[in-house]
PDB file of C-alpha atoms in Angstrom:
ATOM      1  CA  MET A 200      13.444 -10.763 -23.632  1.00 80.00           C
ATOM      2  CA  LYS A 201       9.992 -10.214 -25.170  1.00 84.00           C
ATOM      3  CA  GLN A 202       8.512 -10.568 -21.619  1.00 86.00           C
ATOM      4  CA  ARG A 203      10.796  -7.808 -20.312  1.00 87.00           C
ATOM      5  CA  ILE A 204       9.946  -5.310 -22.987  1.00 88.00           C
ATOM      6  CA  ILE A 205       6.242  -5.919 -22.435  1.00 89.00           C
ATOM      7  CA  THR A 206       6.576  -5.426 -18.603  1.00 87.00           C
ATOM      8  CA  ALA A 207       8.520  -2.321 -19.245  1.00 85.00           C
ATOM      9  CA  ILE A 208       5.762  -0.767 -21.654  1.00 90.00           C
ATOM     10  CA  VAL A 209       3.209  -1.569 -18.961  1.00 87.00           C
ATOM     11  CA  ALA A 210       5.374  -0.118 -16.373  1.00 81.00           C
ATOM     12  CA  LEU A 211       5.842   2.971 -18.330  1.00 83.00           C
ATOM     13  CA  CYS A 212       1.903   3.360 -18.980  1.00 85.00           C
ATOM     14  CA  VAL A 213       1.700   3.330 -15.075  1.00 77.00           C
ATOM     15  CA  LEU A 214       4.505   5.572 -14.371  1.00 76.00           C
ATOM     16  CA  VAL A 215       3.950   8.283 -16.698  1.00 78.00           C
ATOM     17  CA  PRO A 216       0.391   9.305 -15.441  1.00 76.00           C
ATOM     18  CA  PHE A 217       1.638   8.747 -11.834  1.00 74.00           C
ATOM     19  CA  ILE A 218       4.317  11.350 -12.373  1.00 73.00           C
ATOM     20  CA  VAL A 219       2.156  13.718 -14.506  1.00 75.00           C
ATOM     21  CA  PHE A 220      -0.774  13.758 -12.070  1.00 74.00           C
ATOM     22  CA  SER A 221       1.195  13.702  -8.810  1.00 74.00           C
ATOM     23  CA  ASP A 222       0.052  17.236  -7.582  1.00 76.00           C
ATOM     24  CA  THR A 223      -3.614  16.015  -8.042  1.00 79.00           C
ATOM     25  CA  PHE A 224      -6.189  13.641  -6.080  1.00 82.00           C
ATOM     26  CA  MET A 225      -5.254  11.164  -8.891  1.00 83.00           C
ATOM     27  CA  LEU A 226      -1.753  10.357  -7.071  1.00 84.00           C
ATOM     28  CA  LEU A 227      -3.826   9.191  -4.339  1.00 86.00           C
ATOM     29  CA  ILE A 228      -5.742   6.912  -6.752  1.00 87.00           C
ATOM     30  CA  PHE A 229      -2.768   5.584  -8.341  1.00 85.00           C
ATOM     31  CA  SER A 230      -0.932   5.057  -5.253  1.00 88.00           C
ATOM     32  CA  GLY A 231      -4.036   3.253  -3.518  1.00 90.00           C
ATOM     33  CA  VAL A 232      -4.812   1.117  -6.634  1.00 90.00           C
ATOM     34  CA  LEU A 233      -1.004   0.102  -6.851  1.00 88.00           C
ATOM     35  CA  SER A 234      -1.185  -0.770  -3.051  1.00 93.00           C
ATOM     36  CA  LEU A 235      -4.021  -2.690  -3.452  1.00 93.00           C
ATOM     37  CA  VAL A 236      -2.519  -4.663  -6.131  1.00 93.00           C
ATOM     38  CA  ALA A 237       1.049  -5.202  -4.461  1.00 93.00           C
ATOM     39  CA  VAL A 238      -0.891  -6.490  -1.488  1.00 95.00           C
ATOM     40  CA  GLY A 239      -2.768  -8.944  -3.361  1.00 94.00           C
ATOM     41  CA  GLU A 240       0.175 -10.214  -5.172  1.00 94.00           C
ATOM     42  CA  MET A 241       1.952 -10.447  -1.826  1.00 94.00           C
ATOM     43  CA  LEU A 242      -1.181 -12.328  -0.156  1.00 94.00           C
ATOM     44  CA  ASN A 243      -1.000 -14.700  -3.099  1.00 94.00           C
ATOM     45  CA  CYS A 244       2.598 -15.481  -2.693  1.00 93.00           C
ATOM     46  CA  ILE A 245       2.157 -16.241   0.886  1.00 92.00           C
ATOM     47  CA  GLY A 246      -0.950 -18.473   0.119  1.00 91.00           C
ATOM     48  CA  ILE A 247      -3.553 -16.711   1.882  1.00 92.00           C
ATOM     49  CA  LEU A 248      -5.229 -14.578  -0.803  1.00 91.00           C
ATOM     50  CA  LYS A 249      -8.645 -17.016  -0.938  1.00 92.00           C
ATOM     51  CA  LYS A 250      -8.761 -16.518   2.922  1.00 91.00           C
ATOM     52  CA  LEU A 251     -11.190 -13.914   2.563  1.00 91.00           C
ATOM     53  CA  TYR A 252     -11.535 -12.907   6.170  1.00 92.00           C
ATOM     54  CA  ILE A 253      -7.784 -12.032   5.826  1.00 93.00           C
ATOM     55  CA  THR A 254      -7.779 -10.396   2.303  1.00 94.00           C
ATOM     56  CA  ILE A 255     -10.674  -8.230   2.398  1.00 95.00           C
ATOM     57  CA  PRO A 256      -9.358  -6.250   5.606  1.00 95.00           C
ATOM     58  CA  ALA A 257      -5.696  -6.308   4.369  1.00 96.00           C
ATOM     59  CA  MET A 258      -7.178  -4.711   0.819  1.00 95.00           C
ATOM     60  CA  LEU A 259      -9.212  -2.267   2.789  1.00 95.00           C
ATOM     61  CA  VAL A 260      -6.090  -1.401   5.129  1.00 95.00           C
ATOM     62  CA  SER A 261      -3.893  -0.880   2.202  1.00 94.00           C
ATOM     63  CA  THR A 262      -6.128   1.339   0.508  1.00 93.00           C
ATOM     64  CA  ALA A 263      -7.170   3.404   3.239  1.00 91.00           C
ATOM     65  CA  ALA A 264      -3.799   4.073   4.605  1.00 90.00           C
ATOM     66  CA  VAL A 265      -2.805   5.725   1.171  1.00 90.00           C
ATOM     67  CA  LEU A 266      -5.947   7.533   1.045  1.00 88.00           C
ATOM     68  CA  LEU A 267      -5.903   9.104   4.631  1.00 87.00           C
ATOM     69  CA  THR A 268      -2.253  10.441   3.991  1.00 85.00           C
ATOM     70  CA  ARG A 269      -3.889  13.698   2.267  1.00 81.00           C
ATOM     71  CA  LEU A 270      -7.248  13.598   4.011  1.00 81.00           C
ATOM     72  CA  LEU A 271      -5.976  13.936   7.510  1.00 77.00           C
ATOM     73  CA  PRO A 272      -3.706  16.915   8.672  1.00 67.00           C
ATOM     74  CA  ASN A 273      -0.151  16.619   8.240  1.00 63.00           C
ATOM     75  CA  ASP A 274       0.511  17.856  11.902  1.00 63.00           C
ATOM     76  CA  GLY A 275       1.176  14.296  13.125  1.00 64.00           C
ATOM     77  CA  ASN A 276      -2.254  12.961  13.430  1.00 74.00           C
ATOM     78  CA  TYR A 277      -1.747  10.667  10.118  1.00 78.00           C
ATOM     79  CA  LEU A 278       1.064   8.820  12.080  1.00 81.00           C
ATOM     80  CA  ALA A 279      -1.245   8.403  15.211  1.00 84.00           C
ATOM     81  CA  VAL A 280      -4.059   7.529  12.941  1.00 85.00           C
ATOM     82  CA  ALA A 281      -1.989   5.179  10.969  1.00 86.00           C
ATOM     83  CA  PHE A 282      -0.556   3.351  13.867  1.00 89.00           C
ATOM     84  CA  ILE A 283      -3.879   2.671  15.459  1.00 91.00           C
ATOM     85  CA  VAL A 284      -5.365   1.482  12.161  1.00 91.00           C
ATOM     86  CA  TYR A 285      -2.220  -1.038  11.531  1.00 93.00           C
ATOM     87  CA  PHE A 286      -2.586  -2.247  15.195  1.00 95.00           C
ATOM     88  CA  ILE A 287      -6.108  -3.086  15.117  1.00 96.00           C
ATOM     89  CA  PHE A 288      -5.610  -4.750  11.657  1.00 96.00           C
ATOM     90  CA  ILE A 289      -2.331  -6.776  12.934  1.00 96.00           C
ATOM     91  CA  MET A 290      -4.295  -7.705  16.193  1.00 96.00           C
ATOM     92  CA  TYR A 291      -7.512  -8.950  14.168  1.00 96.00           C
ATOM     93  CA  THR A 292      -5.417 -10.706  11.696  1.00 95.00           C
ATOM     94  CA  LEU A 293      -3.630 -12.622  14.786  1.00 93.00           C
ATOM     95  CA  THR A 294      -6.747 -13.314  16.225  1.00 94.00           C
ATOM     96  CA  ALA A 295      -8.637 -14.635  13.288  1.00 93.00           C
ATOM     97  CA  ALA A 296      -5.230 -17.025  12.973  1.00 92.00           C
ATOM     98  CA  VAL A 297      -5.639 -18.386  16.321  1.00 92.00           C
ATOM     99  CA  PHE A 298      -9.300 -18.858  16.383  1.00 92.00           C
ATOM    100  CA  SER A 299      -9.427 -20.401  13.129  1.00 89.00           C
ATOM    101  CA  ARG A 300      -8.875 -23.799  14.130  1.00 87.00           C
ATOM    102  CA  GLY A 301      -6.020 -24.687  12.130  1.00 84.00           C
ATOM    103  CA  LYS A 302      -7.084 -23.473   9.048  1.00 88.00           C
ATOM    104  CA  LEU A 303      -4.888 -20.207   8.842  1.00 88.00           C
ATOM    105  CA  ASP A 304      -1.320 -20.775  10.163  1.00 90.00           C
ATOM    106  CA  VAL A 305      -0.225 -18.069  12.561  1.00 91.00           C
ATOM    107  CA  THR A 306       3.002 -17.303  10.757  1.00 92.00           C
ATOM    108  CA  ALA A 307       1.234 -16.800   7.519  1.00 91.00           C
ATOM    109  CA  ALA A 308      -0.949 -14.548   8.949  1.00 93.00           C
ATOM    110  CA  ALA A 309       1.537 -12.509  10.696  1.00 94.00           C
ATOM    111  CA  LEU A 310       3.533 -12.401   7.502  1.00 94.00           C
ATOM    112  CA  GLY A 311       0.370 -11.312   5.764  1.00 94.00           C
ATOM    113  CA  ALA A 312      -0.308  -8.523   8.232  1.00 95.00           C
ATOM    114  CA  MET A 313       3.108  -7.251   8.256  1.00 95.00           C
ATOM    115  CA  THR A 314       3.522  -7.363   4.626  1.00 94.00           C
ATOM    116  CA  THR A 315       0.202  -5.264   4.119  1.00 95.00           C
ATOM    117  CA  VAL A 316       1.481  -2.618   6.718  1.00 95.00           C
ATOM    118  CA  TYR A 317       4.991  -2.473   4.669  1.00 94.00           C
ATOM    119  CA  VAL A 318       3.699  -2.202   1.464  1.00 94.00           C
ATOM    120  CA  SER A 319       0.981   0.334   2.445  1.00 93.00           C
ATOM    121  CA  PHE A 320       3.259   2.220   4.599  1.00 90.00           C
ATOM    122  CA  GLY A 321       5.571   2.499   1.582  1.00 90.00           C
ATOM    123  CA  PHE A 322       3.006   3.841  -0.843  1.00 89.00           C
ATOM    124  CA  SER A 323       1.862   6.214   1.582  1.00 88.00           C
ATOM    125  CA  SER A 324       5.260   7.521   2.306  1.00 84.00           C
ATOM    126  CA  ILE A 325       5.324   8.369  -1.611  1.00 83.00           C
ATOM    127  CA  VAL A 326       2.252  10.428  -1.230  1.00 84.00           C
ATOM    128  CA  LEU A 327       3.642  12.331   1.990  1.00 82.00           C
ATOM    129  CA  LEU A 328       7.031  12.954   0.238  1.00 80.00           C
ATOM    130  CA  ARG A 329       5.107  14.476  -2.510  1.00 79.00           C
ATOM    131  CA  ASP A 330       3.170  17.003  -0.508  1.00 78.00           C
ATOM    132  CA  MET A 331       6.190  18.019   1.633  1.00 75.00           C
ATOM    133  CA  PRO A 332       7.472  21.619   0.814  1.00 74.00           C
ATOM    134  CA  ASN A 333       9.707  21.260  -2.166  1.00 67.00           C
ATOM    135  CA  GLY A 334       8.415  17.511  -2.226  1.00 59.00           C
ATOM    136  CA  GLN A 335       7.897  17.163  -6.040  1.00 60.00           C
ATOM    137  CA  TYR A 336      11.729  17.696  -6.586  1.00 60.00           C
ATOM    138  CA  LEU A 337      12.425  14.726  -4.142  1.00 61.00           C
ATOM    139  CA  PHE A 338       9.541  12.898  -5.793  1.00 59.00           C
ATOM    140  CA  LEU A 339      10.889  13.307  -9.173  1.00 60.00           C
ATOM    141  CA  SER A 340      14.716  12.364  -8.018  1.00 61.00           C
ATOM    142  CA  LEU A 341      13.054   9.468  -6.325  1.00 59.00           C
ATOM    143  CA  ILE A 342      11.502   8.287  -9.742  1.00 59.00           C
ATOM    144  CA  HIS A 343      14.975   9.032 -11.343  1.00 53.00           C
ATOM    145  CA  ILE A 344      16.694   6.636  -9.303  1.00 50.00           C
TER     146      ILE A 344
END
């Protein structure tokens, strides 16, 4: 019970600034950091966190995907650029697994790559939702659920 209370307090300390500063550049910073931490945790669960040739690009892609949501115009360019970046990252990860001579399992590499795409696209979607017209209301209702 004590652990759950501590976790709830930490989550509130992260969530309150996330909501208060959602209309500023801080939303990108918060989302980028949370995406970075989430991808790191998932790579740790998969067991490839110590493989830096996979971890460093995964961390860069997860943070860059979130930052590009507001830096690129919202006329479809974001999805095109995100698709290209994700595709290059997935191909790099699978190529690194194939040429690692058994040091990295292809299944673990594919799972790590797709986890990175899934998590970073989720955090990017939160920023995109917030930036929609009347998105702040959808954003707050999402948080309320």
